[in-house]
Short mmCIF file of C-alpha atoms and ligand atoms in Angstrom, two decimals:
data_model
loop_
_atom_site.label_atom_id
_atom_site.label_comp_id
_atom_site.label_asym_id
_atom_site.label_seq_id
_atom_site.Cartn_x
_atom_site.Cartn_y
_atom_site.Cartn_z
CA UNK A 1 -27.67 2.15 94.75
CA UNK A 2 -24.54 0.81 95.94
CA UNK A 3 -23.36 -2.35 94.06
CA UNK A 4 -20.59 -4.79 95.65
CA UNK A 5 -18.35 -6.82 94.01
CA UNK A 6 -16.97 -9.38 95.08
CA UNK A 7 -13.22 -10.60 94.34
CA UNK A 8 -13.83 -12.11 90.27
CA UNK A 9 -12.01 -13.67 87.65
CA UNK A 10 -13.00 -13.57 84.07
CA UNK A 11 -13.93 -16.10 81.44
CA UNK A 12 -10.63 -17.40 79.52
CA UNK A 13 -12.48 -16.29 76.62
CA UNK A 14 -15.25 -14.12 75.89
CA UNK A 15 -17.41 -11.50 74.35
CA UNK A 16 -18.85 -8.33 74.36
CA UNK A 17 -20.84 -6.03 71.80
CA UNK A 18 -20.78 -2.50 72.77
CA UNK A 19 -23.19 0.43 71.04
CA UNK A 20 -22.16 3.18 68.81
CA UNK A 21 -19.84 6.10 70.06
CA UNK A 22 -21.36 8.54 71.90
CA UNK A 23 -18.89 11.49 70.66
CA UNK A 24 -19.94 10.20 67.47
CA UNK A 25 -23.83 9.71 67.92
CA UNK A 26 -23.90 13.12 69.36
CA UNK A 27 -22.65 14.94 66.49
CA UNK A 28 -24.08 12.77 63.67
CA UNK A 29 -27.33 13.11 65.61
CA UNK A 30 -27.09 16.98 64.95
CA UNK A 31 -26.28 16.37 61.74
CA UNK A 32 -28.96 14.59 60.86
CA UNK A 33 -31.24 17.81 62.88
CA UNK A 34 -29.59 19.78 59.59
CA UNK A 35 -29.49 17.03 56.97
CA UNK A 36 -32.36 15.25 57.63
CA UNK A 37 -32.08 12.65 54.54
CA UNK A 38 -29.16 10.94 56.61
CA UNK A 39 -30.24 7.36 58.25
CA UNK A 40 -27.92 6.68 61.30
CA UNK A 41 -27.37 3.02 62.32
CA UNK A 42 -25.32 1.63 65.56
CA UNK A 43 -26.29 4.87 67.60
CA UNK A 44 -25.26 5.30 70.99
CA UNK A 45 -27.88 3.92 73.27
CA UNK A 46 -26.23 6.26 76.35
CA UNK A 47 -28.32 8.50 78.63
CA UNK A 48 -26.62 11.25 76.93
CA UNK A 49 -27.36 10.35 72.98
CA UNK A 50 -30.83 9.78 74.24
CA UNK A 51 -31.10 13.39 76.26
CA UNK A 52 -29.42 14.49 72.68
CA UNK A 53 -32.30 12.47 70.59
CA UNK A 54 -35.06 14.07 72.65
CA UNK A 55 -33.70 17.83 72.85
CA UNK A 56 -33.45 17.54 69.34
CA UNK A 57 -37.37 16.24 68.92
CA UNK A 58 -38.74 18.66 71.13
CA UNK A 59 -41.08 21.79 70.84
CA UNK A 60 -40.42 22.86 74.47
CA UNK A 61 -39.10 26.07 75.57
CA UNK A 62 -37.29 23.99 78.07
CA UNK A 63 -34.55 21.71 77.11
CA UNK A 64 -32.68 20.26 79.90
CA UNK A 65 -29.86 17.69 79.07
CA UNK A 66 -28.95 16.94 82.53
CA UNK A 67 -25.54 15.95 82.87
CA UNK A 68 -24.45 15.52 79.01
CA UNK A 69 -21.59 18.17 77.85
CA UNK A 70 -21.40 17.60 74.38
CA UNK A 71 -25.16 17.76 73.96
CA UNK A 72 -24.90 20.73 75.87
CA UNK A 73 -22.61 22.85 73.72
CA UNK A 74 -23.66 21.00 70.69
CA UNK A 75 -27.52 22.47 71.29
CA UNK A 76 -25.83 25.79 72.35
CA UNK A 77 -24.92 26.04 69.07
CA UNK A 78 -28.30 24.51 67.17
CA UNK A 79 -30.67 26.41 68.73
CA UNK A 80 -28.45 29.84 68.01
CA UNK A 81 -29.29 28.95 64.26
CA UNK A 82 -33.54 27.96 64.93
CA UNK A 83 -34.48 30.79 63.33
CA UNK A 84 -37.98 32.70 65.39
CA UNK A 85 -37.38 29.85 68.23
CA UNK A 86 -36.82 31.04 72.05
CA UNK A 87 -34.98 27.76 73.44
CA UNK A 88 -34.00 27.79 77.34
CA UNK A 89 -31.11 25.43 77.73
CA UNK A 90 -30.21 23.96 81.24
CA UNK A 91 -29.02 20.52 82.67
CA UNK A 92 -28.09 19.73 85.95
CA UNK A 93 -26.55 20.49 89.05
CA UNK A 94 -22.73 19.93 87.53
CA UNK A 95 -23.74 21.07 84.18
CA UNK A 96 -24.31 24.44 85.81
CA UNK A 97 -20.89 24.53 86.86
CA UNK A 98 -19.47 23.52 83.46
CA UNK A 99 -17.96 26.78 81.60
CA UNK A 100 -19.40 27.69 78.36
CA UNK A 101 -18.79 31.53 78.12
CA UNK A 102 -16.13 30.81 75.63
CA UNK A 103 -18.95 29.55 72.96
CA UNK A 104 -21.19 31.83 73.87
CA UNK A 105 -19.11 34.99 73.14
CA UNK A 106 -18.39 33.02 69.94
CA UNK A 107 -21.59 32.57 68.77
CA UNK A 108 -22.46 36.02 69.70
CA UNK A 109 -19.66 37.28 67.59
CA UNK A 110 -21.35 35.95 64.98
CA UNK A 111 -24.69 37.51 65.83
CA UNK A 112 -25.98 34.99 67.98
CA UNK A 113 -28.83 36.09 71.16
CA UNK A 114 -27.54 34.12 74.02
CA UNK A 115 -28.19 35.48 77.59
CA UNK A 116 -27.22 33.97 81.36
CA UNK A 117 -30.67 33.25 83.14
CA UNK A 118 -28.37 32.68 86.80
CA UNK A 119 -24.98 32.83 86.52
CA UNK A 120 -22.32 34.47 83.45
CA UNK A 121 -20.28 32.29 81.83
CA UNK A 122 -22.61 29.39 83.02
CA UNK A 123 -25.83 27.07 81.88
CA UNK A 124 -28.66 27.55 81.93
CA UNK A 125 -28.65 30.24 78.84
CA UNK A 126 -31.65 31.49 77.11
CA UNK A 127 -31.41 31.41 72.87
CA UNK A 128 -33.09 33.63 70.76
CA UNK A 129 -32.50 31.87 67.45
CA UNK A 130 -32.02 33.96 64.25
CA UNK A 131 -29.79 33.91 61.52
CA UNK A 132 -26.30 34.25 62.07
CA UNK A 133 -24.61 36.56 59.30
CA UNK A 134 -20.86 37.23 60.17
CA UNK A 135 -18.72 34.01 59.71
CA UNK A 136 -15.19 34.72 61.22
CA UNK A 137 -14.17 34.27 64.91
CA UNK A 138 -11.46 33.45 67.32
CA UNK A 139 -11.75 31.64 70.74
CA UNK A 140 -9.58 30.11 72.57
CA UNK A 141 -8.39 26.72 72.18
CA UNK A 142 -7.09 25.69 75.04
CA UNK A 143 -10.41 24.73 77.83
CA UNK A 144 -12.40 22.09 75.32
CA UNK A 145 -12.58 20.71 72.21
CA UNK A 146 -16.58 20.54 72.70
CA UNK A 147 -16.91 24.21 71.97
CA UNK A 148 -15.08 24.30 68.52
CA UNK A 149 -17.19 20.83 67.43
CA UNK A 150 -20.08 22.95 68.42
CA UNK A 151 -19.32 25.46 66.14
CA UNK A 152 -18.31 23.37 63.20
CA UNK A 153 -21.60 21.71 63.26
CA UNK A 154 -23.35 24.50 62.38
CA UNK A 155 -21.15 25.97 60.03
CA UNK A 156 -22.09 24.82 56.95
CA UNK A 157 -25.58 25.75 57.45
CA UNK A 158 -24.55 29.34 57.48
CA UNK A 159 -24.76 31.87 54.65
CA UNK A 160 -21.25 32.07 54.50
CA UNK A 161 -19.61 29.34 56.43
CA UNK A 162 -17.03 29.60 58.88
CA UNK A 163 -13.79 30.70 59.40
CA UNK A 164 -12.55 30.11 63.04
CA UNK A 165 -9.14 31.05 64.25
CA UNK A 166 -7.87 28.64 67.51
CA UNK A 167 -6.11 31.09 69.97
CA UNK A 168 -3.21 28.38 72.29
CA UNK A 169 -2.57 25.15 72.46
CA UNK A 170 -5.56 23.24 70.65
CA UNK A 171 -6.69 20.58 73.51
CA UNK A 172 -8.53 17.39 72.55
CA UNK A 173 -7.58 17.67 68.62
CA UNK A 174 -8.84 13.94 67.76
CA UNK A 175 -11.88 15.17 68.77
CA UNK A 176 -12.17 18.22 66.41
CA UNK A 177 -10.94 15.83 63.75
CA UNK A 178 -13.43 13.55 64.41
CA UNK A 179 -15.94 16.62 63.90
CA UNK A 180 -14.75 17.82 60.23
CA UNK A 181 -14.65 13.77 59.21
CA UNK A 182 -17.72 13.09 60.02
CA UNK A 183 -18.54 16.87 57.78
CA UNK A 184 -16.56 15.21 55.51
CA UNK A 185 -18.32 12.33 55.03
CA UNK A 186 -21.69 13.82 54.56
CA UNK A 187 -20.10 15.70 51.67
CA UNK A 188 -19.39 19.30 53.63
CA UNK A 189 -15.67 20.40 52.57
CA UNK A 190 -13.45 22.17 55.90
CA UNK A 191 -10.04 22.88 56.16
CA UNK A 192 -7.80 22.79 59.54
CA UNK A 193 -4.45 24.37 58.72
CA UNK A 194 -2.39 25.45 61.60
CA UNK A 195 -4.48 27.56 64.09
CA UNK A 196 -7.63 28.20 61.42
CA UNK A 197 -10.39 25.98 60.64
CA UNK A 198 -12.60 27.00 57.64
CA UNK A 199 -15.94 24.98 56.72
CA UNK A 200 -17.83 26.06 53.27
CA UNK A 201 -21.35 27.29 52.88
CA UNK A 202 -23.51 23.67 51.73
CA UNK A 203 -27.19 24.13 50.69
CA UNK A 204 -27.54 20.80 48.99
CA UNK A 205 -28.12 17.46 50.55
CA UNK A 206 -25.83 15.00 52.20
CA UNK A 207 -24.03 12.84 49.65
CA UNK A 208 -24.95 10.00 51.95
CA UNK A 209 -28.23 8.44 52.75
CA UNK A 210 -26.34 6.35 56.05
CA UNK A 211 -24.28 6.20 58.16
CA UNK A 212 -22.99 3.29 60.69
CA UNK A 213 -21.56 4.73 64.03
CA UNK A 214 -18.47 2.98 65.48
CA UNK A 215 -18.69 1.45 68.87
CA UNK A 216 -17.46 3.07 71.46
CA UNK A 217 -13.66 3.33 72.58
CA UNK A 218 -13.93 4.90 75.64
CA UNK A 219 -16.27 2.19 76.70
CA UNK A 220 -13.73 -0.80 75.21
CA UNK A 221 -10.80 1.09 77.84
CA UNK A 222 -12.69 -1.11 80.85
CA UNK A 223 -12.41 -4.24 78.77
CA UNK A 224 -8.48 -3.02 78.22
CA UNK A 225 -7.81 -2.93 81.97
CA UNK A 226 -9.73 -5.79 82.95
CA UNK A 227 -7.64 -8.29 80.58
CA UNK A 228 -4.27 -6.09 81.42
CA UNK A 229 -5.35 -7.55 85.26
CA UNK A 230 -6.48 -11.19 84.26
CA UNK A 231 -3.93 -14.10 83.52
CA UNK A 232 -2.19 -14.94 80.13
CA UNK A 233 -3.80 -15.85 77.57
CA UNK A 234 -7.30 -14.09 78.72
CA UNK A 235 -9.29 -13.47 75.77
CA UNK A 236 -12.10 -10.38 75.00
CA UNK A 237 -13.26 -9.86 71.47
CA UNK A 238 -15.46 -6.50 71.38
CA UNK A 239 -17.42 -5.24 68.24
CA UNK A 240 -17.90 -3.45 66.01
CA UNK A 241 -14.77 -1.37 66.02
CA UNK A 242 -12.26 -0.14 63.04
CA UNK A 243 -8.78 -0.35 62.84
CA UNK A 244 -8.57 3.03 61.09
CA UNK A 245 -10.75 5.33 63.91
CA UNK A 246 -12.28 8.15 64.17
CA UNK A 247 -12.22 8.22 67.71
CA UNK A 248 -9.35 9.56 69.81
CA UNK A 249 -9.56 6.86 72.51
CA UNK A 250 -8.15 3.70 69.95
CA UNK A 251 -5.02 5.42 70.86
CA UNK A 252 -5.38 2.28 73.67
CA UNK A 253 -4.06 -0.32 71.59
CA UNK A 254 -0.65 1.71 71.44
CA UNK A 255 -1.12 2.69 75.25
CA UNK A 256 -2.30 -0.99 76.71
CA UNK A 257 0.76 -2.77 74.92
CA UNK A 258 2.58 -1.15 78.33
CA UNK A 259 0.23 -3.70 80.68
CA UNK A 260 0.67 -6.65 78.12
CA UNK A 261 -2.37 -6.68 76.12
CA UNK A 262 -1.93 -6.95 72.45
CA UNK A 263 -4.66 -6.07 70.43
CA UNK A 264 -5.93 -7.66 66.51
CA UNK A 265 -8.67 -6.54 64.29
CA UNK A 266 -10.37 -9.78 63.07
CA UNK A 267 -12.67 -7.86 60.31
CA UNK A 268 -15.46 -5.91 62.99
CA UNK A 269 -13.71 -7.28 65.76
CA UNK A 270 -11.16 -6.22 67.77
CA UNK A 271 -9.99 -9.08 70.05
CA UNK A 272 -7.52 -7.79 73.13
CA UNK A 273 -5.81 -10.93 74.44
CA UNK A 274 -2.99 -10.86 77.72
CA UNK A 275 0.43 -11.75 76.98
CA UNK A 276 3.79 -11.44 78.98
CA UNK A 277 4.95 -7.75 80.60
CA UNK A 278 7.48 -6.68 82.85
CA UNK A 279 7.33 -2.74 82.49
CA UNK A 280 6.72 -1.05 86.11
CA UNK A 281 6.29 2.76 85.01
CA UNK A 282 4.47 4.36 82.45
CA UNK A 283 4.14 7.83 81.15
CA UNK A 284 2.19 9.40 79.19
CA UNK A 285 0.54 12.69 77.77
CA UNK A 286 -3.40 12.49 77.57
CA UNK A 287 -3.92 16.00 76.19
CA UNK A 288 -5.53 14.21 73.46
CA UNK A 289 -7.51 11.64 75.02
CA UNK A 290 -8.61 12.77 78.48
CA UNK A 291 -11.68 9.77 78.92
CA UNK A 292 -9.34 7.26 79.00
CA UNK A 293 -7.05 8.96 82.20
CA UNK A 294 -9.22 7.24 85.13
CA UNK A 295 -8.87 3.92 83.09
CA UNK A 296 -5.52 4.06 83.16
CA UNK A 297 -4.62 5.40 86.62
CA UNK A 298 -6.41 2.68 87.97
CA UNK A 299 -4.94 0.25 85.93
CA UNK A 300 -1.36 1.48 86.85
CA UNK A 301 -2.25 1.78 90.77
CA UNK A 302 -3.83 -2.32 90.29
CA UNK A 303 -0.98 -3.40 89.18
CA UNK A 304 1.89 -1.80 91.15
CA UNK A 305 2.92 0.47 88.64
CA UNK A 306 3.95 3.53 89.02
CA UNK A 307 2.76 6.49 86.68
CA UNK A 308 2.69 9.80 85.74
CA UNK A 309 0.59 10.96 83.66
CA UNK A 310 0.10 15.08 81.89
CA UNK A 311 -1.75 16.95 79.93
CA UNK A 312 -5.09 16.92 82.20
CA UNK A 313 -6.25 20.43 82.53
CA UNK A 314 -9.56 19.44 81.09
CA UNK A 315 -10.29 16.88 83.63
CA UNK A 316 -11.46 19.77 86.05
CA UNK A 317 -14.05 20.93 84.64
CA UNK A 318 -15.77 17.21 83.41
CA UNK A 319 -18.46 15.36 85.28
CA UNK A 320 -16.42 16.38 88.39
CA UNK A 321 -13.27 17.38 88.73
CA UNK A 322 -11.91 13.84 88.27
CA UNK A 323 -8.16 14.84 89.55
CA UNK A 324 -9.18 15.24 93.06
CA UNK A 325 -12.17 12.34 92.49
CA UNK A 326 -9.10 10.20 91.34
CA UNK A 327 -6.82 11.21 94.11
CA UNK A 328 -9.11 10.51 97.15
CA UNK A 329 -10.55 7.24 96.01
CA UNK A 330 -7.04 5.79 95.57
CA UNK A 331 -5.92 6.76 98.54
CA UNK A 332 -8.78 5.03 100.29
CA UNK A 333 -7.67 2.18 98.37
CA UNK A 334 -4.10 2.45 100.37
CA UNK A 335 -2.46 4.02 96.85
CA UNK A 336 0.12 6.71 96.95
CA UNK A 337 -1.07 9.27 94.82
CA UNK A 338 -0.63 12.84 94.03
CA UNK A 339 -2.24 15.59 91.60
CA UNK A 340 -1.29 18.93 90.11
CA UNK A 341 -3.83 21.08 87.88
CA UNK A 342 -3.00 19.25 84.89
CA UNK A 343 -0.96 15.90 86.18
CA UNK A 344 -1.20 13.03 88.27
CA UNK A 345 1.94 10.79 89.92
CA UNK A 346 1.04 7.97 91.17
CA UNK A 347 3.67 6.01 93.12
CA UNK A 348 3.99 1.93 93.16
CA UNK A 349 2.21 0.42 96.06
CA UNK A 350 1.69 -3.39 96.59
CA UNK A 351 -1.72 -3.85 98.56
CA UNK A 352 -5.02 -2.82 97.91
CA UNK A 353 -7.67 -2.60 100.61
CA UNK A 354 -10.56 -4.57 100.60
CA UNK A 355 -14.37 -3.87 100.80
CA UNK A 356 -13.41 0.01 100.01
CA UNK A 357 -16.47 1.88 99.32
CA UNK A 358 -15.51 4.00 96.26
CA UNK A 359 -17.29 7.11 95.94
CA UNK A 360 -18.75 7.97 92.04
CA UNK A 361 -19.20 11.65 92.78
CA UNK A 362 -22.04 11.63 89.27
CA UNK A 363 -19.33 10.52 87.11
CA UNK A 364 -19.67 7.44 85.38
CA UNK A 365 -16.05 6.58 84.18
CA UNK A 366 -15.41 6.89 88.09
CA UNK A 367 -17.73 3.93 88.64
CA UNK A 368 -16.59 2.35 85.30
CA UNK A 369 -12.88 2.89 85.56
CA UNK A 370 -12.25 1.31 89.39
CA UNK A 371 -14.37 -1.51 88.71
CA UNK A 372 -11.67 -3.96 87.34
CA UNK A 373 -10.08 -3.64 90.77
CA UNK A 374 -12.60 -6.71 91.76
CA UNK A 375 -10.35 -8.83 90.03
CA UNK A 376 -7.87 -8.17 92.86
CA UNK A 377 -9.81 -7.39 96.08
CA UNK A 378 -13.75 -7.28 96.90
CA UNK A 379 -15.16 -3.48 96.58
CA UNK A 380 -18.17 -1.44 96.41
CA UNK A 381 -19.06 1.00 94.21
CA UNK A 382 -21.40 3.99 95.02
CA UNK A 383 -24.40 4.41 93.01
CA UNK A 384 -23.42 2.39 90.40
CA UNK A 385 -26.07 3.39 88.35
CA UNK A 386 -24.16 6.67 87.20
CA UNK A 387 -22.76 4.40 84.39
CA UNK A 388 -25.92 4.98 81.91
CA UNK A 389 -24.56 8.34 81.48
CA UNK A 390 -22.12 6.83 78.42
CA UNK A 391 -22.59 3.05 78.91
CA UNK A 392 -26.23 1.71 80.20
CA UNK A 393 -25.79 -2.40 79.85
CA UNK A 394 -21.85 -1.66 81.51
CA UNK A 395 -22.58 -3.83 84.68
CA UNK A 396 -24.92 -6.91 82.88
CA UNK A 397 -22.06 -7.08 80.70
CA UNK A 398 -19.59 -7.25 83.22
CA UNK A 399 -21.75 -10.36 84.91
CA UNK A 400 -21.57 -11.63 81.35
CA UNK A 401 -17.91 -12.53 81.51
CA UNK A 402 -17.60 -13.39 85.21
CA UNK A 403 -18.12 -10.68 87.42
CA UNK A 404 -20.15 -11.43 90.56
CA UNK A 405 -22.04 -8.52 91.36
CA UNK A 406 -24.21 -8.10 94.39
CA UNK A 407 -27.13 -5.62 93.39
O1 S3P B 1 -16.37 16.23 71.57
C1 S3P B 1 -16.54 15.23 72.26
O2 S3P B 1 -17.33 14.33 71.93
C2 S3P B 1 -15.80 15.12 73.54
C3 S3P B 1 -14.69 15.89 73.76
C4 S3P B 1 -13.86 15.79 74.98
O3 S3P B 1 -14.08 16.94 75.77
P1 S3P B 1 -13.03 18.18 75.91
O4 S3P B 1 -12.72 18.70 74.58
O5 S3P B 1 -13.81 19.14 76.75
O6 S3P B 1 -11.80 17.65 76.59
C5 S3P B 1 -14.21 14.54 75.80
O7 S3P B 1 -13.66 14.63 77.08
C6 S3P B 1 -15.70 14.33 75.89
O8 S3P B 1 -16.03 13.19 76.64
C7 S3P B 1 -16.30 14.14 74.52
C1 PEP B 2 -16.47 14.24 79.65
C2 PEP B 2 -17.41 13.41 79.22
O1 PEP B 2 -18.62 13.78 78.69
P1 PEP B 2 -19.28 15.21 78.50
O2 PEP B 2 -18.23 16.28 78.53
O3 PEP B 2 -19.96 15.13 77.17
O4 PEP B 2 -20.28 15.39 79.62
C3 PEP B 2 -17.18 11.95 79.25
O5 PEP B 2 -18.01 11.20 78.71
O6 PEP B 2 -16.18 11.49 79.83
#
């Protein structure tokens, strides 16, 4: 369904509590497959920590986790370890287009049965689980983060834990950090020096009973841009967030101080509040937090900026291949905008078209990051809905500080 909004303006003050990270849900969610004396609290409630929940739960030879990537490499690498279970892993349309041959030929280096059911190098695989004896392997570094996360995972649940060497230039690093902290903090002992990661054996218990998931940041990046376009003095306080993160994407309280919004921890809370800025261009590498890069363009392109931002090879091969998504929706919008493989330069412009129908193309942070733009000009966005993927309550919540949304 097609939702329009018309032109808004948001409450002076207001708030907003979003649910746990989903990057984080997924993994501890695993985790908790492996340990299962951990108690989770603040978990995701997203489409894809829910696919995750239920993949994990079931006894079915078919497991299909539609559109959700990190529950798709994640499982990739659980099921590899189910001893005696025969697991066929598949997910949607996309997620059949979404490489994972460089896991695979990981996981069979270290003994794993994987085969291709349609195409190589693609879901769906089928998983003969058994256990995996040889515990050193290189892939390379350089497509996603999701596939060395995958692998960590697992690692301390085999015989002699893991020793994997990154081949290039390590993309998404906060994101393999966030992997070996949360390890960490269930009392599994890694080390990441340089190019090699190595994660001990653990046969005891987790030296935690639970564990409270931080909200989400990529979610809080829509409350960013909407304050960066409201007046001075706007006012959104989101919880329950940490000043000291695990999550990649709190990198937007250094990045947002560009469009004038300051952020402040008040204990749980992080309140983001619009104050005085007069910068017109912005650039920026985003090798470590691609989520946030639709946010961001839009943002820039709202405001008249202009922008350039790098470091987006992995935006390609996400819930669509968000460079050219990006590009033709903001040139509908009137922007000037153009993409390499890994960039995008967007050039200041000073109208926006009304009533522009923006095209979603299955990916929610395309619904998610172009909504703000109703604080400027009226538009629709096509099948809004998509937003459940990471962020389910994203459009009541919206309504909730002023929105007006015509369903
Ligand atoms: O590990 C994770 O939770 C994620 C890693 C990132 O993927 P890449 O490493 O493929 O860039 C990110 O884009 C994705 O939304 C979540
Ligand atoms: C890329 C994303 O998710 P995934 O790769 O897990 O499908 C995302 O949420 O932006």
């Amino acid at each position: 369904m097609n939702f329009t909004l018309e032109k808004s303006k948001v409450a002076k003050k207001s708030s907003i509590q979003i649910t746990g990270s989903k990057s984080e849900s997924n993994r501890l969610l695993l985790l908790q497959a492996l340990y299962p004396e951990i108690q989770l609290n603040n978990v995701s409630n997203s489409d894809d920590s829910n696919l995750m929940i239920k993949a994990l739960a079931s006894s079915e030879e078919v497991v299909d986790i539609h559109h959700a990537g990190t529950a798709m490499r994640f499982l990739t690498a659980y099921f590899s370890i189910q001893e005696g279970r025969e697991t066929v892993l598949t997910g949607s349309k996309r997620m059949k287009e979404r490489p994972i041959k460089i896991l695979v030929k990981a996981l069979q280096t270290l003994g794993a049965e994987i085969s291709y059911i349609e195409n190589e190098g693609f879901p769906p695989i089928k998983i003969k689980g058994k256990k995996l004896l040889k515990h050193k392997v290189s892939l390379n570094a350089n497509v996603s983060s999701q596939y060395i996360s995958a692998l960590l995972l697992i690692a301390s649940k085999l015989e002699n834990g893991l020793e994997l060497t990154l081949e290039g230039e390590i993309t998404s690093v906060p994101y393999i950090k966030m992997t070996l902290a949360l390890l960490d903090a269930i009392g599994v002992t890694s080390l990441f020096e340089g190019q090699v990661i190595s994660v001990k054996p653990n046969t005891k218990k987790a030296t935690v009973k639970s564990l409270t998931v931080e909200s989400d940041w990529s979610s809080a990046s829509y409350y960013y841009s909407i304050v960066a376009l409201s007046d001075i003095g706007t006012e959104i306080r989101l919880s329950s967030y940490k000043s000291n993160s695990l999550q990649g994407d709190s990198v937007l309280a250094k990045i947002y101080k560009h469009f004038g919004v300051s952020t402040v921890f008040q204990e749980d809370t992080v309140v983001l509040s619009k104050t005085e800025s007069n910068e017109i261009a912005l650039k920026l590498d985003l090798r470590s937090a691609p989520d946030i890069a639709q946010t961001i363009a839009v943002t820039c392109f709202a405001l008249g900026m202009s922008c350039d931002l790098t470091g987006l090879h992995t935006l390609k091969i996400k819930e669509t291949d968000r460079l050219v998504a990006l590009k033709t929706e903001i040139k509908k919008l009137g922007g000037n905008i153009e993409i390499t493989d890994e960039s995008l330069h967007l050039k200041p412009s000073n109208t926006i078209k009304d009533y522009v129908s923006i095209g979603t193309y299955h990916d929610h942070r395309m619904a998610m990051a172009f909504a703000p733009l109703a604080l400027r000009v009226p538009i629709v966005i096509e099948e809004a809905m998509v937003v459940s993927k990471s962020y389910p309550t994203f459009w009541d919540d919206l309504e909730s500080i002023g929105f007006q949304i015509n369903k």
